[in-house]
Amino acid sequence: MFLTLARYARSPPPDKWWKRRYVYNNTWRFWGRHRNCYKIAIQSMQHAWRAAKRGRREKKRFVRGLWIERLRAASEEHGLSYQHLVVGLDMAQVQLDRKVLSHLAIYEPKTFKSIVEIARISYGEGLMAATGKQPEGVSLGSCTGTRGSFKGDLWSYCKCRNVRGGLMFAVFAMTTSPRT
């Protein structure tokens, strides 16, 4: 009994051990004293976390720039600048983000061409022209749900959002066969 009590009094409390174990588990791949010495390991771990957070932010910035570059190239392929595409889609109340537009430009070129036509019409003549005259092979339909999809020969790839009580348009490209 006496020896057990003496060993218990000398050992560090479990919280301190787990705290150090957590730091060492996060710094096991570092080099030299940055992994063994507790004080230096804490500083290295915090520095690594700051760098990782900065890297996550830079990655988001880089990916957004990549989407914009892809959209710029795809819209200029159809004879419209990127700025006119964005402003035209905003005027036509097409609520597609850059990620979806970039994906459409790569994998669904006919749909993207229809979107560019809508942006061109709405940018050139205003919103009423965009809703009045429809480009060939395009149907403008209103969406009310969180994701718009029509069954039959029309299909939707857009993210439809409710716009503060206003009417929002979704773009549907005509296809020869229905999608499942």
PDB file of C-alpha atoms in Angstrom:
ATOM      1  CA  MET A   1       0.000   0.000   0.000  1.00  0.00           C
ATOM      2  CA  PHE A   2       2.752   2.416   0.909  1.00  0.00           C
ATOM      3  CA  LEU A   3       4.716   1.857  -2.323  1.00  0.00           C
ATOM      4  CA  THR A   4       1.631   2.260  -4.500  1.00  0.00           C
ATOM      5  CA  LEU A   5       0.758   5.557  -2.860  1.00  0.00           C
ATOM      6  CA  ALA A   6       4.353   6.807  -3.302  1.00  0.00           C
ATOM      7  CA  ARG A   7       4.344   5.889  -7.004  1.00  0.00           C
ATOM      8  CA  TYR A   8       0.998   7.617  -7.461  1.00  0.00           C
ATOM      9  CA  ALA A   9       2.283  10.801  -5.815  1.00  0.00           C
ATOM     10  CA  ARG A  10       5.326  10.960  -8.106  1.00  0.00           C
ATOM     11  CA  SER A  11       3.528  10.313 -11.412  1.00  0.00           C
ATOM     12  CA  PRO A  12       2.119  13.271 -13.329  1.00  0.00           C
ATOM     13  CA  PRO A  13      -1.608  13.674 -13.455  1.00  0.00           C
ATOM     14  CA  PRO A  14      -3.301  12.064 -16.445  1.00  0.00           C
ATOM     15  CA  ASP A  15      -4.433  15.411 -17.915  1.00  0.00           C
ATOM     16  CA  LYS A  16      -0.873  16.615 -18.310  1.00  0.00           C
ATOM     17  CA  TRP A  17       0.170  13.343 -19.952  1.00  0.00           C
ATOM     18  CA  TRP A  18      -2.698  13.449 -22.460  1.00  0.00           C
ATOM     19  CA  LYS A  19      -2.000  17.082 -23.222  1.00  0.00           C
ATOM     20  CA  ARG A  20       1.604  16.306 -24.081  1.00  0.00           C
ATOM     21  CA  ARG A  21       0.597  13.171 -25.970  1.00  0.00           C
ATOM     22  CA  TYR A  22      -1.701  15.290 -28.144  1.00  0.00           C
ATOM     23  CA  VAL A  23       1.139  17.668 -29.009  1.00  0.00           C
ATOM     24  CA  TYR A  24       3.559  14.830 -29.750  1.00  0.00           C
ATOM     25  CA  ASN A  25       0.997  13.061 -31.941  1.00  0.00           C
ATOM     26  CA  ASN A  26       0.684  16.226 -34.024  1.00  0.00           C
ATOM     27  CA  THR A  27       4.438  16.776 -34.288  1.00  0.00           C
ATOM     28  CA  TRP A  28       5.705  13.224 -34.812  1.00  0.00           C
ATOM     29  CA  ARG A  29       6.712  13.942 -38.429  1.00  0.00           C
ATOM     30  CA  PHE A  30       8.742  17.053 -37.592  1.00  0.00           C
ATOM     31  CA  TRP A  31      12.520  17.038 -37.497  1.00  0.00           C
ATOM     32  CA  GLY A  32      14.859  17.279 -34.487  1.00  0.00           C
ATOM     33  CA  ARG A  33      13.758  18.950 -31.264  1.00  0.00           C
ATOM     34  CA  HIS A  34      10.589  20.148 -32.967  1.00  0.00           C
ATOM     35  CA  ARG A  35       9.142  16.723 -32.243  1.00  0.00           C
ATOM     36  CA  ASN A  36      10.692  15.785 -28.848  1.00  0.00           C
ATOM     37  CA  CYS A  37      10.986  19.003 -26.861  1.00  0.00           C
ATOM     38  CA  TYR A  38       7.550  19.977 -25.592  1.00  0.00           C
ATOM     39  CA  LYS A  39       7.945  23.776 -25.661  1.00  0.00           C
ATOM     40  CA  ILE A  40       9.429  23.808 -29.161  1.00  0.00           C
ATOM     41  CA  ALA A  41       6.896  21.212 -30.339  1.00  0.00           C
ATOM     42  CA  ILE A  42       4.011  23.457 -29.242  1.00  0.00           C
ATOM     43  CA  GLN A  43       5.442  26.401 -31.190  1.00  0.00           C
ATOM     44  CA  SER A  44       6.044  24.241 -34.264  1.00  0.00           C
ATOM     45  CA  MET A  45       2.544  22.774 -34.079  1.00  0.00           C
ATOM     46  CA  GLN A  46       0.944  26.216 -33.851  1.00  0.00           C
ATOM     47  CA  HIS A  47       3.063  27.467 -36.748  1.00  0.00           C
ATOM     48  CA  ALA A  48       2.023  24.442 -38.830  1.00  0.00           C
ATOM     49  CA  TRP A  49      -1.645  25.052 -38.018  1.00  0.00           C
ATOM     50  CA  ARG A  50      -1.360  28.699 -39.103  1.00  0.00           C
ATOM     51  CA  ALA A  51       0.279  27.631 -42.353  1.00  0.00           C
ATOM     52  CA  ALA A  52      -2.411  24.994 -42.941  1.00  0.00           C
ATOM     53  CA  LYS A  53      -5.184  27.537 -42.395  1.00  0.00           C
ATOM     54  CA  ARG A  54      -3.481  29.962 -44.777  1.00  0.00           C
ATOM     55  CA  GLY A  55      -3.127  27.135 -47.303  1.00  0.00           C
ATOM     56  CA  ARG A  56      -6.828  26.267 -47.087  1.00  0.00           C
ATOM     57  CA  ARG A  57      -7.741  29.881 -47.806  1.00  0.00           C
ATOM     58  CA  GLU A  58      -5.270  30.083 -50.702  1.00  0.00           C
ATOM     59  CA  LYS A  59      -6.698  26.876 -52.155  1.00  0.00           C
ATOM     60  CA  LYS A  60     -10.209  28.355 -52.216  1.00  0.00           C
ATOM     61  CA  ARG A  61      -8.825  31.482 -53.893  1.00  0.00           C
ATOM     62  CA  PHE A  62      -6.930  29.430 -56.458  1.00  0.00           C
ATOM     63  CA  VAL A  63      -9.900  27.211 -57.327  1.00  0.00           C
ATOM     64  CA  ARG A  64     -12.177  30.212 -57.761  1.00  0.00           C
ATOM     65  CA  GLY A  65      -9.599  31.785 -60.085  1.00  0.00           C
ATOM     66  CA  LEU A  66      -9.466  28.530 -62.037  1.00  0.00           C
ATOM     67  CA  TRP A  67     -13.263  28.561 -62.481  1.00  0.00           C
ATOM     68  CA  ILE A  68     -13.104  32.168 -63.685  1.00  0.00           C
ATOM     69  CA  GLU A  69     -10.334  31.384 -66.179  1.00  0.00           C
ATOM     70  CA  ARG A  70     -12.306  28.450 -67.544  1.00  0.00           C
ATOM     71  CA  LEU A  71     -15.421  30.602 -67.864  1.00  0.00           C
ATOM     72  CA  ARG A  72     -13.457  33.377 -69.562  1.00  0.00           C
ATOM     73  CA  ALA A  73     -12.063  30.964 -72.155  1.00  0.00           C
ATOM     74  CA  ALA A  74     -15.414  29.242 -72.742  1.00  0.00           C
ATOM     75  CA  SER A  75     -17.401  32.480 -73.032  1.00  0.00           C
ATOM     76  CA  GLU A  76     -14.883  34.040 -75.410  1.00  0.00           C
ATOM     77  CA  GLU A  77     -15.176  30.877 -77.489  1.00  0.00           C
ATOM     78  CA  HIS A  78     -18.832  31.834 -77.993  1.00  0.00           C
ATOM     79  CA  GLY A  79     -18.031  35.492 -78.663  1.00  0.00           C
ATOM     80  CA  LEU A  80     -18.885  37.009 -75.278  1.00  0.00           C
ATOM     81  CA  SER A  81     -16.490  38.361 -72.663  1.00  0.00           C
ATOM     82  CA  TYR A  82     -16.523  37.050 -69.103  1.00  0.00           C
ATOM     83  CA  GLN A  83     -17.735  40.371 -67.672  1.00  0.00           C
ATOM     84  CA  HIS A  84     -20.634  40.500 -70.129  1.00  0.00           C
ATOM     85  CA  LEU A  85     -21.484  36.879 -69.307  1.00  0.00           C
ATOM     86  CA  VAL A  86     -21.655  37.556 -65.576  1.00  0.00           C
ATOM     87  CA  VAL A  87     -23.607  40.812 -65.945  1.00  0.00           C
ATOM     88  CA  GLY A  88     -25.978  39.243 -68.480  1.00  0.00           C
ATOM     89  CA  LEU A  89     -26.678  36.269 -66.235  1.00  0.00           C
ATOM     90  CA  ASP A  90     -27.282  38.627 -63.340  1.00  0.00           C
ATOM     91  CA  MET A  91     -29.718  40.680 -65.430  1.00  0.00           C
ATOM     92  CA  ALA A  92     -31.527  37.501 -66.528  1.00  0.00           C
ATOM     93  CA  GLN A  93     -31.676  36.378 -62.871  1.00  0.00           C
ATOM     94  CA  VAL A  94     -29.912  33.088 -63.637  1.00  0.00           C
ATOM     95  CA  GLN A  95     -28.584  31.964 -60.277  1.00  0.00           C
ATOM     96  CA  LEU A  96     -25.719  29.677 -61.268  1.00  0.00           C
ATOM     97  CA  ASP A  97     -22.432  29.977 -59.446  1.00  0.00           C
ATOM     98  CA  ARG A  98     -19.036  29.881 -61.093  1.00  0.00           C
ATOM     99  CA  LYS A  99     -18.389  26.281 -60.126  1.00  0.00           C
ATOM    100  CA  VAL A 100     -21.525  25.023 -61.882  1.00  0.00           C
ATOM    101  CA  LEU A 101     -20.960  27.268 -64.902  1.00  0.00           C
ATOM    102  CA  SER A 102     -17.395  25.992 -65.230  1.00  0.00           C
ATOM    103  CA  HIS A 103     -18.608  22.404 -64.995  1.00  0.00           C
ATOM    104  CA  LEU A 104     -21.241  23.093 -67.653  1.00  0.00           C
ATOM    105  CA  ALA A 105     -18.654  24.700 -69.929  1.00  0.00           C
ATOM    106  CA  ILE A 106     -16.498  21.579 -69.768  1.00  0.00           C
ATOM    107  CA  TYR A 107     -18.991  18.705 -69.732  1.00  0.00           C
ATOM    108  CA  GLU A 108     -22.189  20.218 -71.206  1.00  0.00           C
ATOM    109  CA  PRO A 109     -21.155  22.590 -74.012  1.00  0.00           C
ATOM    110  CA  LYS A 110     -24.665  22.797 -75.571  1.00  0.00           C
ATOM    111  CA  THR A 111     -26.173  23.869 -72.281  1.00  0.00           C
ATOM    112  CA  PHE A 112     -23.392  26.387 -71.739  1.00  0.00           C
ATOM    113  CA  LYS A 113     -23.941  27.767 -75.235  1.00  0.00           C
ATOM    114  CA  SER A 114     -27.626  28.272 -74.372  1.00  0.00           C
ATOM    115  CA  ILE A 115     -26.646  30.064 -71.175  1.00  0.00           C
ATOM    116  CA  VAL A 116     -24.264  32.306 -73.120  1.00  0.00           C
ATOM    117  CA  GLU A 117     -27.072  33.141 -75.564  1.00  0.00           C
ATOM    118  CA  ILE A 118     -29.366  34.100 -72.700  1.00  0.00           C
ATOM    119  CA  ALA A 119     -26.612  36.259 -71.180  1.00  0.00           C
ATOM    120  CA  ARG A 120     -25.945  37.909 -74.548  1.00  0.00           C
ATOM    121  CA  ILE A 121     -29.634  38.717 -75.098  1.00  0.00           C
ATOM    122  CA  SER A 122     -30.210  39.985 -71.568  1.00  0.00           C
ATOM    123  CA  TYR A 123     -27.003  42.035 -71.605  1.00  0.00           C
ATOM    124  CA  GLY A 124     -27.766  43.550 -74.997  1.00  0.00           C
ATOM    125  CA  GLU A 125     -31.459  44.262 -74.710  1.00  0.00           C
ATOM    126  CA  GLY A 126     -32.366  43.993 -71.050  1.00  0.00           C
ATOM    127  CA  LEU A 127     -34.312  41.489 -68.962  1.00  0.00           C
ATOM    128  CA  MET A 128     -37.569  41.755 -70.907  1.00  0.00           C
ATOM    129  CA  ALA A 129     -35.857  40.702 -74.142  1.00  0.00           C
ATOM    130  CA  ALA A 130     -34.267  37.750 -72.387  1.00  0.00           C
ATOM    131  CA  THR A 131     -37.618  36.479 -71.134  1.00  0.00           C
ATOM    132  CA  GLY A 132     -39.531  37.414 -74.313  1.00  0.00           C
ATOM    133  CA  LYS A 133     -37.290  36.000 -77.053  1.00  0.00           C
ATOM    134  CA  GLN A 134     -35.853  32.609 -76.379  1.00  0.00           C
ATOM    135  CA  PRO A 135     -32.792  31.311 -78.211  1.00  0.00           C
ATOM    136  CA  GLU A 136     -33.219  28.188 -80.270  1.00  0.00           C
ATOM    137  CA  GLY A 137     -33.211  25.012 -78.148  1.00  0.00           C
ATOM    138  CA  VAL A 138     -33.695  26.829 -74.838  1.00  0.00           C
ATOM    139  CA  SER A 139     -36.695  26.865 -72.552  1.00  0.00           C
ATOM    140  CA  LEU A 140     -36.884  29.317 -69.672  1.00  0.00           C
ATOM    141  CA  GLY A 141     -38.810  27.876 -66.746  1.00  0.00           C
ATOM    142  CA  SER A 142     -39.301  29.104 -63.217  1.00  0.00           C
ATOM    143  CA  CYS A 143     -38.061  27.037 -60.315  1.00  0.00           C
ATOM    144  CA  THR A 144     -39.472  27.014 -56.828  1.00  0.00           C
ATOM    145  CA  GLY A 145     -37.591  24.162 -55.157  1.00  0.00           C
ATOM    146  CA  THR A 146     -34.041  23.836 -54.005  1.00  0.00           C
ATOM    147  CA  ARG A 147     -33.037  21.949 -57.159  1.00  0.00           C
ATOM    148  CA  GLY A 148     -34.958  22.270 -60.385  1.00  0.00           C
ATOM    149  CA  SER A 149     -35.519  19.244 -62.559  1.00  0.00           C
ATOM    150  CA  PHE A 150     -38.113  18.508 -65.201  1.00  0.00           C
ATOM    151  CA  LYS A 151     -38.994  14.995 -66.352  1.00  0.00           C
ATOM    152  CA  GLY A 152     -39.277  14.208 -70.023  1.00  0.00           C
ATOM    153  CA  ASP A 153     -37.101  15.742 -72.687  1.00  0.00           C
ATOM    154  CA  LEU A 154     -36.057  18.698 -70.525  1.00  0.00           C
ATOM    155  CA  TRP A 155     -33.480  18.420 -67.797  1.00  0.00           C
ATOM    156  CA  SER A 156     -31.874  20.787 -65.401  1.00  0.00           C
ATOM    157  CA  TYR A 157     -28.354  21.120 -64.172  1.00  0.00           C
ATOM    158  CA  CYS A 158     -28.821  24.354 -62.293  1.00  0.00           C
ATOM    159  CA  LYS A 159     -28.963  25.141 -58.619  1.00  0.00           C
ATOM    160  CA  CYS A 160     -32.264  26.892 -58.200  1.00  0.00           C
ATOM    161  CA  ARG A 161     -32.676  29.201 -55.249  1.00  0.00           C
ATOM    162  CA  ASN A 162     -35.613  31.211 -54.009  1.00  0.00           C
ATOM    163  CA  VAL A 163     -34.760  34.840 -54.598  1.00  0.00           C
ATOM    164  CA  ARG A 164     -36.385  37.017 -51.925  1.00  0.00           C
ATOM    165  CA  GLY A 165     -39.905  36.680 -53.289  1.00  0.00           C
ATOM    166  CA  GLY A 166     -38.899  37.441 -56.885  1.00  0.00           C
ATOM    167  CA  LEU A 167     -39.150  35.316 -59.991  1.00  0.00           C
ATOM    168  CA  MET A 168     -36.048  33.368 -60.817  1.00  0.00           C
ATOM    169  CA  PHE A 169     -35.312  31.654 -64.106  1.00  0.00           C
ATOM    170  CA  ALA A 170     -33.573  28.358 -64.638  1.00  0.00           C
ATOM    171  CA  VAL A 171     -32.010  27.308 -67.900  1.00  0.00           C
ATOM    172  CA  PHE A 172     -32.953  24.005 -69.478  1.00  0.00           C
ATOM    173  CA  ALA A 173     -31.302  22.739 -72.642  1.00  0.00           C
ATOM    174  CA  MET A 174     -33.219  20.525 -75.028  1.00  0.00           C
ATOM    175  CA  THR A 175     -31.850  17.028 -75.345  1.00  0.00           C
ATOM    176  CA  THR A 176     -32.797  14.271 -77.732  1.00  0.00           C
ATOM    177  CA  SER A 177     -33.265  11.652 -75.055  1.00  0.00           C
ATOM    178  CA  PRO A 178     -34.421  12.114 -71.445  1.00  0.00           C
ATOM    179  CA  ARG A 179     -31.894  11.789 -68.664  1.00  0.00           C
ATOM    180  CA  THR A 180     -32.418   9.285 -65.896  1.00  0.00           C
TER     181      THR A 180
END
